Short mmCIF file of C-alpha atoms in Angstrom, two decimals:
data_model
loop_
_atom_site.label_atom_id
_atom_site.label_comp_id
_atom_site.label_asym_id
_atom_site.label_seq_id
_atom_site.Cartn_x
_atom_site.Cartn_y
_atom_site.Cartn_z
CA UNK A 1 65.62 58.96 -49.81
CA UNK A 2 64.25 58.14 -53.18
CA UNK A 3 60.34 56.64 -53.60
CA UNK A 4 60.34 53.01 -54.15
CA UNK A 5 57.07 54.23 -56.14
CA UNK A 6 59.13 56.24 -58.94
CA UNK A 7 59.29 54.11 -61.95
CA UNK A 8 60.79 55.96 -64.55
CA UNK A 9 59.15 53.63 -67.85
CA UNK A 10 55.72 54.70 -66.14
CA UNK A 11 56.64 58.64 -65.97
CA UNK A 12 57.88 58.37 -69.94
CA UNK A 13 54.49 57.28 -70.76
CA UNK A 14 53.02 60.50 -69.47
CA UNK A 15 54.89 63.21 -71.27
CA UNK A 16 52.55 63.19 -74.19
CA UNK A 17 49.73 63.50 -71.22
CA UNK A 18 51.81 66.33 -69.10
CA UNK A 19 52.31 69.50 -70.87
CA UNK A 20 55.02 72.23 -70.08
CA UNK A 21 52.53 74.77 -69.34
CA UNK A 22 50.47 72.57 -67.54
CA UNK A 23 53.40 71.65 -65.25
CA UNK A 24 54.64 74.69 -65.02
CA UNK A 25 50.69 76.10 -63.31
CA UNK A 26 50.53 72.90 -61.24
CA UNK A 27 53.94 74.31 -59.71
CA UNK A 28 53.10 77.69 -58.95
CA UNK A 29 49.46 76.74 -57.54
CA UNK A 30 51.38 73.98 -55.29
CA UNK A 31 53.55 76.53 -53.70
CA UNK A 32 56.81 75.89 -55.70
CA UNK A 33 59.00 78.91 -55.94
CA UNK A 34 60.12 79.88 -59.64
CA UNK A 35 64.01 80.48 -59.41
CA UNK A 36 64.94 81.29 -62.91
CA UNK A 37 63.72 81.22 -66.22
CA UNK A 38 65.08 81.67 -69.57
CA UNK A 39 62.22 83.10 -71.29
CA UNK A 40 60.95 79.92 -73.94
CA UNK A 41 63.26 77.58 -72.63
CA UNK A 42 63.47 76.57 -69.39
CA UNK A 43 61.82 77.31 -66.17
CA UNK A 44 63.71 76.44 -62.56
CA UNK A 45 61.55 75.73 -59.77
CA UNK A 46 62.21 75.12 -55.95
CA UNK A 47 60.36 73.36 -53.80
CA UNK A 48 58.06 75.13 -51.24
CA UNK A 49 60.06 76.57 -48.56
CA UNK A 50 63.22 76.73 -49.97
CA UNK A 51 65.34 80.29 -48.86
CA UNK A 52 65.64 82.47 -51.49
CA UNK A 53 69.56 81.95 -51.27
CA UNK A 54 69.24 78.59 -51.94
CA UNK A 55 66.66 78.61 -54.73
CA UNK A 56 68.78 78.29 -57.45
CA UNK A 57 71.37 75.61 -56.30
CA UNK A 58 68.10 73.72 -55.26
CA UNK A 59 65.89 74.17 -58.39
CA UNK A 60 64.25 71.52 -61.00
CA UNK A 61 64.84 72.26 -64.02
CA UNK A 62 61.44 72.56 -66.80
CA UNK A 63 61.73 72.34 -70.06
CA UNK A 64 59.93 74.51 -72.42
CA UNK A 65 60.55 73.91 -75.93
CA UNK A 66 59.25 70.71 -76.96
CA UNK A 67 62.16 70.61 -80.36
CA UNK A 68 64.89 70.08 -77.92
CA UNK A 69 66.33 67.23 -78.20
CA UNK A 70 66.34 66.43 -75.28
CA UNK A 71 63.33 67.48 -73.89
CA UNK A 72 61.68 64.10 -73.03
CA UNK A 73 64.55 63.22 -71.22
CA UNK A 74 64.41 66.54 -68.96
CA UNK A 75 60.60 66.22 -68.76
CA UNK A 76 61.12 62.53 -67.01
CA UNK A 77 63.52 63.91 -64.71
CA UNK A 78 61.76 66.54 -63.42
CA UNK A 79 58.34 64.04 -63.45
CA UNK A 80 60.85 61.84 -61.42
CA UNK A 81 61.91 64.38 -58.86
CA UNK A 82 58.18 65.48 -58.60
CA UNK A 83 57.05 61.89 -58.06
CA UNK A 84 59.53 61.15 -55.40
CA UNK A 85 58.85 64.73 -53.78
CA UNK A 86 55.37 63.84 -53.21
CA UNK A 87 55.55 60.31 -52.86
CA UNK A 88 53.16 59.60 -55.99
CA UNK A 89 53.50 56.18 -58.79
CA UNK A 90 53.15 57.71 -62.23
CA UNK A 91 48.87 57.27 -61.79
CA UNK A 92 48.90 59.61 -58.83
CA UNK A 93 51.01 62.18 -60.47
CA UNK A 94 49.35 62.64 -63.39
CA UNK A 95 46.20 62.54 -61.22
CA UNK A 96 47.82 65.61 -59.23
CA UNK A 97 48.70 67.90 -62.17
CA UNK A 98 45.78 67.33 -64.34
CA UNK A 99 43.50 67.64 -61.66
CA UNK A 100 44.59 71.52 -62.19
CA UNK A 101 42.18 74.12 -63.41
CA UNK A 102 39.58 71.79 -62.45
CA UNK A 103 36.88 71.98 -59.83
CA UNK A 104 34.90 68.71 -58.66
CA UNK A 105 31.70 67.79 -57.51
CA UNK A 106 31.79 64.70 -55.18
CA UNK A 107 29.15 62.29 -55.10
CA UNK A 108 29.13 59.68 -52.04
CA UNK A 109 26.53 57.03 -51.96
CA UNK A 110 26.48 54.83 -48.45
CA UNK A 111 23.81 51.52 -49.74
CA UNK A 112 23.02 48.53 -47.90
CA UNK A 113 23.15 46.14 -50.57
CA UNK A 114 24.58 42.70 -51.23
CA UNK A 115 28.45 43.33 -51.10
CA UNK A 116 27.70 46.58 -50.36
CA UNK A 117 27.02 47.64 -53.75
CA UNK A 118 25.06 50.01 -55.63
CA UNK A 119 22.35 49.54 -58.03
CA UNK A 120 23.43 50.55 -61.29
CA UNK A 121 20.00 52.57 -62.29
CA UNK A 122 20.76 54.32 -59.18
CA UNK A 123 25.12 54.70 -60.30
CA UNK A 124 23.45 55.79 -63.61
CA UNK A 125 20.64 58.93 -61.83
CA UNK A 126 23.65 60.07 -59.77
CA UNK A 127 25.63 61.12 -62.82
CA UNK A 128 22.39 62.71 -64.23
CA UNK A 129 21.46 64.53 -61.36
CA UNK A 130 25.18 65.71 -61.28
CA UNK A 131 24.64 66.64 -64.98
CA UNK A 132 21.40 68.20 -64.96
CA UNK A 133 22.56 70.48 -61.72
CA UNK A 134 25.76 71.64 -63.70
CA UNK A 135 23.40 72.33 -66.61
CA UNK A 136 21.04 74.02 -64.39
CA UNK A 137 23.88 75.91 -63.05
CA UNK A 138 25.16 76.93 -66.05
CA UNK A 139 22.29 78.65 -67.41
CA UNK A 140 22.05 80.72 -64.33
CA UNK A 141 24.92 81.69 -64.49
CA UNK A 142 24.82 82.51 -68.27
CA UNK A 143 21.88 84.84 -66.97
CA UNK A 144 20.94 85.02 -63.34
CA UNK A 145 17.57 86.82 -64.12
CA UNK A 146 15.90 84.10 -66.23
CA UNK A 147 13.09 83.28 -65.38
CA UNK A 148 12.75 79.62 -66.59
CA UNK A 149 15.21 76.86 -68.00
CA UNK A 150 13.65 75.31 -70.99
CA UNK A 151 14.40 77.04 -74.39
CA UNK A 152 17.40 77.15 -76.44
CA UNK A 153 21.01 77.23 -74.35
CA UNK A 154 23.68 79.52 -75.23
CA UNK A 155 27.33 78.25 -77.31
CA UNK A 156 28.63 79.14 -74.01
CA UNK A 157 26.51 76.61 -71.62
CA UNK A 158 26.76 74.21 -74.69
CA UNK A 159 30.36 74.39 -75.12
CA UNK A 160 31.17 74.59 -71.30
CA UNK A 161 28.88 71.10 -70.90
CA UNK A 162 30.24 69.46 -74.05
CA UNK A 163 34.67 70.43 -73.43
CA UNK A 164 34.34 71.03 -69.44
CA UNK A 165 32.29 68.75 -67.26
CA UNK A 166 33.99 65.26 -67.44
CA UNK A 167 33.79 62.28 -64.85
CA UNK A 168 36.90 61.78 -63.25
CA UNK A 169 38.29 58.30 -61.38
CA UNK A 170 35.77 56.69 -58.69
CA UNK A 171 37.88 55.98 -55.38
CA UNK A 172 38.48 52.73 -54.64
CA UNK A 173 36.46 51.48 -51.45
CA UNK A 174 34.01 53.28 -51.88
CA UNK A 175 31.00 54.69 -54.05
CA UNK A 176 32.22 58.25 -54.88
CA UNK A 177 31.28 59.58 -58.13
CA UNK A 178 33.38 62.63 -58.98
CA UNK A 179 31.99 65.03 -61.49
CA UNK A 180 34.71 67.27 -62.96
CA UNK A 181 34.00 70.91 -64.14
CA UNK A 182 36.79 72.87 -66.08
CA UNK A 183 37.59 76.54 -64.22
CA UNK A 184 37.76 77.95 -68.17
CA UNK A 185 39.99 80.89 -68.73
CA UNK A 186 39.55 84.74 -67.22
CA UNK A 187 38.07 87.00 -68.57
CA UNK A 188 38.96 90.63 -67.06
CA UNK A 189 38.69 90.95 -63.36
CA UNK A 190 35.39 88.89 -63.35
CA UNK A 191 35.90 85.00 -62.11
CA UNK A 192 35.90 82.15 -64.90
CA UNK A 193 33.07 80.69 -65.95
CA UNK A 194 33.38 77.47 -64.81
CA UNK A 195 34.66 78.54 -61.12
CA UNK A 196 30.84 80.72 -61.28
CA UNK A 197 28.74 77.88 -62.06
CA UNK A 198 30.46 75.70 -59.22
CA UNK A 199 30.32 78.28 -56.79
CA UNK A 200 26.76 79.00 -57.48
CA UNK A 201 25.58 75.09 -57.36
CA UNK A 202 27.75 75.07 -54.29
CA UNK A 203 25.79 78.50 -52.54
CA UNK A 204 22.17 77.03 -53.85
CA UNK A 205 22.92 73.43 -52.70
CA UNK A 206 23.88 75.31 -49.16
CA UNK A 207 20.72 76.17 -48.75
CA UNK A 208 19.01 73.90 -49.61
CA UNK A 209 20.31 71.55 -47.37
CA UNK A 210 19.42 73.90 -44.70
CA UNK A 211 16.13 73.47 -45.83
CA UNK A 212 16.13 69.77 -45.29
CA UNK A 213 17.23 70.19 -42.16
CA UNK A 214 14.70 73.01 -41.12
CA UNK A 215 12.07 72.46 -43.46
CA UNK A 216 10.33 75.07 -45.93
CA UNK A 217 6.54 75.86 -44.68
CA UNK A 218 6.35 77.93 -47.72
CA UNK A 219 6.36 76.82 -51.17
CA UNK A 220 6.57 80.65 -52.64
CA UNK A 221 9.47 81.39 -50.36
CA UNK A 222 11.38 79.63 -52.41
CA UNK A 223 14.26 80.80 -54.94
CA UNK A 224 13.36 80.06 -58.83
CA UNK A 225 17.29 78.62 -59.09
CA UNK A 226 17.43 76.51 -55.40
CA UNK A 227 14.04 75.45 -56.47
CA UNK A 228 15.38 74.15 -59.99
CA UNK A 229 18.49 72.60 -58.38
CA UNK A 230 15.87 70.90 -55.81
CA UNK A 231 13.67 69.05 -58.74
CA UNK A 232 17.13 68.16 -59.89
CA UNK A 233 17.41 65.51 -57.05
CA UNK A 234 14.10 63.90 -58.56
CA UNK A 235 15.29 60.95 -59.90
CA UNK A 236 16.71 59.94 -56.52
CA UNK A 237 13.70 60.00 -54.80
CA UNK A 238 12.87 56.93 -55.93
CA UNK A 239 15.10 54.53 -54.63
CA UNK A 240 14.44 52.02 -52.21
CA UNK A 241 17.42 52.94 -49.77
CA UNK A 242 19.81 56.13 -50.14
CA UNK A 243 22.14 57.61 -48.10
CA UNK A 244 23.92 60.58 -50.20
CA UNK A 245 26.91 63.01 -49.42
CA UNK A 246 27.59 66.01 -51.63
CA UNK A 247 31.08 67.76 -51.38
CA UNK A 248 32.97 70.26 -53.42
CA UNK A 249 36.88 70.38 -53.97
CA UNK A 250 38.04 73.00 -55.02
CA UNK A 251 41.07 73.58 -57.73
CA UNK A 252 43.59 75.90 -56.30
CA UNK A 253 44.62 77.27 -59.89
CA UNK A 254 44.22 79.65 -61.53
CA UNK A 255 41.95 80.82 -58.10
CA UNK A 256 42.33 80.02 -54.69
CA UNK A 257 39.65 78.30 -53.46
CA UNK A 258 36.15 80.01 -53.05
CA UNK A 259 34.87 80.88 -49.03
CA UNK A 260 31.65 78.51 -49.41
CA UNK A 261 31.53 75.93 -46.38
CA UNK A 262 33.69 73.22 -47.10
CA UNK A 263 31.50 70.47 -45.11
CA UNK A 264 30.00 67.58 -46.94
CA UNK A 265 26.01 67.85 -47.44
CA UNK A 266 24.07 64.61 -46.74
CA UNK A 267 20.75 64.05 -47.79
CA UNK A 268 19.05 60.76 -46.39
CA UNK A 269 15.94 59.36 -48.60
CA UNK A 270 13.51 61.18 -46.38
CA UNK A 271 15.11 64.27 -47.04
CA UNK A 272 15.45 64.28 -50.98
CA UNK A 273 11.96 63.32 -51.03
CA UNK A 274 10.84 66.28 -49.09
CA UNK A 275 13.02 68.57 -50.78
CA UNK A 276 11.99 67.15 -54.76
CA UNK A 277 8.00 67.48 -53.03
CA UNK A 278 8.80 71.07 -52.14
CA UNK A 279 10.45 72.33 -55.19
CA UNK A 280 7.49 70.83 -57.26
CA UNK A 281 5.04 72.93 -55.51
CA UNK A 282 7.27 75.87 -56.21
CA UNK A 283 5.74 78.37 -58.07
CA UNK A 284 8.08 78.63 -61.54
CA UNK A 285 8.32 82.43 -61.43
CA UNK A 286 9.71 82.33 -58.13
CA UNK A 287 12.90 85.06 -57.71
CA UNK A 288 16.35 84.36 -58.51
CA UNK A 289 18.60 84.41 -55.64
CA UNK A 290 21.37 87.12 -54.97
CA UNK A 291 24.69 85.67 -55.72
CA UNK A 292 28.21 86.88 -54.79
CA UNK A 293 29.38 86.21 -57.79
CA UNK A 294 26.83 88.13 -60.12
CA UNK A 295 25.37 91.95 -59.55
CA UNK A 296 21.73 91.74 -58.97
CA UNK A 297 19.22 94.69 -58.76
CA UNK A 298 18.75 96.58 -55.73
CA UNK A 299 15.28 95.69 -55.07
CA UNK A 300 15.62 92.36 -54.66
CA UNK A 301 15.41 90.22 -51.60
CA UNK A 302 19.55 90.07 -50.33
CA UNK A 303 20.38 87.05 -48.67
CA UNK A 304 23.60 86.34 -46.15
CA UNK A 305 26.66 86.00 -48.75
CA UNK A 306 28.81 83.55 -48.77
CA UNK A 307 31.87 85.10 -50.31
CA UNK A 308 33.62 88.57 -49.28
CA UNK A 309 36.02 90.43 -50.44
CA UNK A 310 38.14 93.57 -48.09
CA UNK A 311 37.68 96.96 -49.72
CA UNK A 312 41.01 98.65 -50.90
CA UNK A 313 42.44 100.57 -48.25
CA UNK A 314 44.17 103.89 -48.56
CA UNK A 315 47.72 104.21 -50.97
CA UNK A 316 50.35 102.85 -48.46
CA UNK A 317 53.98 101.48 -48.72
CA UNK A 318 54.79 98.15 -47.71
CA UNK A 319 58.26 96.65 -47.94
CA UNK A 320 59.38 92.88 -47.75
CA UNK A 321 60.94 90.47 -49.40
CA UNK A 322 59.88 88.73 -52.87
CA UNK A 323 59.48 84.93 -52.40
CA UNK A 324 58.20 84.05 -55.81
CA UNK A 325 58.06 86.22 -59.49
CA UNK A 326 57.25 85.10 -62.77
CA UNK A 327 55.49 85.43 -65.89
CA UNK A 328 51.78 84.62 -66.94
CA UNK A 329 51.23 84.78 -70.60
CA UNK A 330 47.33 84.65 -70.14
CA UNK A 331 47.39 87.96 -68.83
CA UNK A 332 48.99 89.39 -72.02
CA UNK A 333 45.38 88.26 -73.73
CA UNK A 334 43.69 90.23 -71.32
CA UNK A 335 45.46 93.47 -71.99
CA UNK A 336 47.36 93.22 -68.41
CA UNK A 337 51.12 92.66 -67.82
CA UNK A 338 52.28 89.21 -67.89
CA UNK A 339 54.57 90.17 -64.77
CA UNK A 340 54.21 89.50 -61.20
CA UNK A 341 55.74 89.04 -58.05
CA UNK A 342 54.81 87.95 -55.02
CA UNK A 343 55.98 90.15 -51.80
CA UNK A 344 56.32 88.78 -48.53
CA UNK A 345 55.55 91.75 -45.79
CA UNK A 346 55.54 90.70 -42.07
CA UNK A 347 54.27 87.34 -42.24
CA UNK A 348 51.66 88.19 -45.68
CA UNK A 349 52.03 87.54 -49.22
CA UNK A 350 51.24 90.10 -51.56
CA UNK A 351 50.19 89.61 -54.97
CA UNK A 352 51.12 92.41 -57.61
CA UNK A 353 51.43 93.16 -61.17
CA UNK A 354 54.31 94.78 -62.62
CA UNK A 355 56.09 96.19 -65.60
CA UNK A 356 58.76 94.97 -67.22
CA UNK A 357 61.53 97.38 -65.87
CA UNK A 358 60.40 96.26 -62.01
CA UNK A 359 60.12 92.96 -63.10
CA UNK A 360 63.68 93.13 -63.87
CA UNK A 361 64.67 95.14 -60.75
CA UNK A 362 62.44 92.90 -58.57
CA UNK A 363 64.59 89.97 -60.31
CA UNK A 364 67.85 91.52 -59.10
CA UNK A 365 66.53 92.48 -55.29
CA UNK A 366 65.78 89.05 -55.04
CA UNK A 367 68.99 87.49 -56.02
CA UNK A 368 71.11 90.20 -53.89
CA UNK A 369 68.48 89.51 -50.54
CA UNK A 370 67.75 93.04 -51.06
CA UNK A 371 64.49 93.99 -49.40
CA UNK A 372 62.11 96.25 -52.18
CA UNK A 373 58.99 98.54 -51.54
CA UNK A 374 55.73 98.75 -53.00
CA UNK A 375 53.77 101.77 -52.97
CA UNK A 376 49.76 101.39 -53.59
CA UNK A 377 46.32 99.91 -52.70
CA UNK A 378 46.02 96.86 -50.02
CA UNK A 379 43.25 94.47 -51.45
CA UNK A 380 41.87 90.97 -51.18
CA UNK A 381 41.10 89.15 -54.70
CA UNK A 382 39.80 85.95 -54.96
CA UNK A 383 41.42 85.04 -51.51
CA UNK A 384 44.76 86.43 -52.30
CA UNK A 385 45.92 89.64 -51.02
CA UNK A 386 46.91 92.22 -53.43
CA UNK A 387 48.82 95.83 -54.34
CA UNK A 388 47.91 97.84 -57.08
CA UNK A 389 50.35 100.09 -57.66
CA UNK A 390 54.32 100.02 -58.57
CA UNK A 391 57.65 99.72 -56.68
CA UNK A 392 60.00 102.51 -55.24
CA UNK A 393 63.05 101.42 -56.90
CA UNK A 394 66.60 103.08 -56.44
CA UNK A 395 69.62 102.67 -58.62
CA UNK A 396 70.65 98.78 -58.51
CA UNK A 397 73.60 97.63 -61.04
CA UNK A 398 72.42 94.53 -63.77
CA UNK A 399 72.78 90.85 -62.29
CA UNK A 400 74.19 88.44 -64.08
CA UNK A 401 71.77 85.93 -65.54
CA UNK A 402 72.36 82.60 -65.34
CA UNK A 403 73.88 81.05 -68.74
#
């Protein structure tokens, strides 16, 4: 049954907001199964648990090239399909897509006031504590061994606060401040830079909630970063009545979410106060904590890690089925193949790389319901399990593409 919520005027007005590309990675992190493609024109997509049989009489159809003439028109039909898939009006859709490649801090404030509002000084020292500790985070992660956070930032932290920390829409009912930070493109095999300096605010602000709830009998004991991010709640501290929650969500492109606890921090009045009293006592040459997302020196003091990752087992062959392939152009930039597939082995997904030639083959196993086999190292990237290596392929004749 179509959405009473799809109105087609409101979908036209975000094509100039909705980009192909954009689209077309808000689809693949969402679970959406790319059918077809003809390379620079169109992509097909099915919807999450369609069989691979079926994928192509089921597909959406994407455009690519923004000179057809039609392309609007396609564009607002395949907004319209997503809309009534997901039960969204045009706000929520665009809400969905763009929120993409982006990784929020939430800020909730509970205040007794009249109507249950919130003071604006106090609306206006949320969104500068939620500035200063992405600006704070930043920096460390620029260089987790400085030793102080005055002086001169890099064009990285500058350009990274100026194009990727935004504030996106409050929620209605409720004081929730959400502070937007762009993931940033990949660099090699080492995480954005954006996804680092969440996961690192995320890791300090871990502890030191556990400080608030345990306390901190010594001052010196204290990380030069947590410490930092601490003072950073300063301005809080003095309010008359505060009752905050912190929260991360996390963007499931072009990662999956990061293995940092997922529970909302609060900090009552008491609590900051303590916390911005400890950190000022803090001596400012304190050490830097260990991070999972940054090699630090052997010497130093490790602390529990949040995030793991499995070693890479032994060359093996696994064979399945492959539920989703495509093409990522970013990789091309990195000096990797833009290929991949996606190989589904006895209730796993496999991510892998390929070549062109078993990109091709993979292409044709999958439209016959052929089973294929991959032949290299089990890993786990970023939350995703992995093969490096390359497929056993036989002699398969050419499949007809689709016209």
């Amino acid at each position: 049954m179509k959405s009473d919520k799809v109105d087609t005027r409101a979908l036209r007005s975000l094509v100039p907001a909705v980009s192909a590309s954009m689209i077309s990675e808000f689809l693949r992190a969402s679970g959406w199964l790319l059918a077809d493609e003809r390379e620079g024109l169109a992509e097909y997509w099915a919807a999450p648990g369609t069989r691979a049989e079926e994928a192509e009489d089921e597909a959406v159809l994407l455009p690519l090239d923004e000179q057809m003439r039609d392309y609007d028109r396609r564009l607002v039909e395949l907004l319209a399909a997503l809309a009534d898939y997901f039960d969204d009006d045009a706000s929520q859709l665009e809400q969905r897509i763009t929120a993409v490649g982006w990784d929020t801090l939430l800020f909730r404030v509970n205040h007794a006031g009249p109507r249950q509002s919130v003071p604006l000084t106090e609306a206006a020292s949320l969104l500068n504590v939620g500035l200063e500790m992405l600006r704070l985070s930043a920096l460390y992660t620029d260089n987790p061994h400085r030793t102080g956070w005055g002086g001169r930032p890099s064009s990285g932290v500058t350009g990274y606060l100026r194009d990727g920390v935004r504030l996106g829409h409050t929620r209605q009912g409720s004081f929730v401040f959400p502070v937007m930070s762009r993931i940033g493109p990949r660099h090699g095999a080492q995480q954005p830079f954006g996804r680092r300096v969440m996961v690192h605010l995320a890791e300090a602000l871990g502890r030191v909630h556990t400080w608030a709830g345990h306390g901190a009998d010594e001052a010196e004991d204290l990380p030069l970063f947590d410490a930092a991010i601490a003072r950073s709640l300063r301005p809080l501290a003095r309010a008359e009545d505060l009752s905050l929650e912190l929260s991360f969500r996390w963007a499931p492109t072009p990662l999956t979410a990061p293995s940092v606890p997922d529970r909302p921090l609060a900090f009552g009045l008491s609590a900051v106060r303590a916390l911005v009293g400890e950190a000022q006592r803090a001596p400012q040459s304190a050490r830097a904590p260990r991070s999972t997302q940054d090699p630090q020196p052997a010497e130093r003091t490790i602390r529990r890690p949040v995030l793991t990752t499995t070693p890479a087992r032994p060359v093996q062959d696994l064979t399945g089925t492959v539920v989703a392939i495509g093409v990522d152009d970013r990789n091309t930039a990195r000096g990797e193949s833009p290929y991949f597939l996606v190989l589904h082995v006895r209730e796993t997904d496999y991510v892998m790389a390929v070549s062109h030639a078993e990109y091709d083959y993979a292409l044709r196993a999958r439209a016959e319901s052929r089973p294929v086999t991959a032949r290299g190292k089990v890993g786990l990237e970023e939350g995703r399990r992995t093969i490096q290596g390359s497929l056993v392929r036989d002699q398969t004749p050419s499949l007809t593409r689709r016209p």
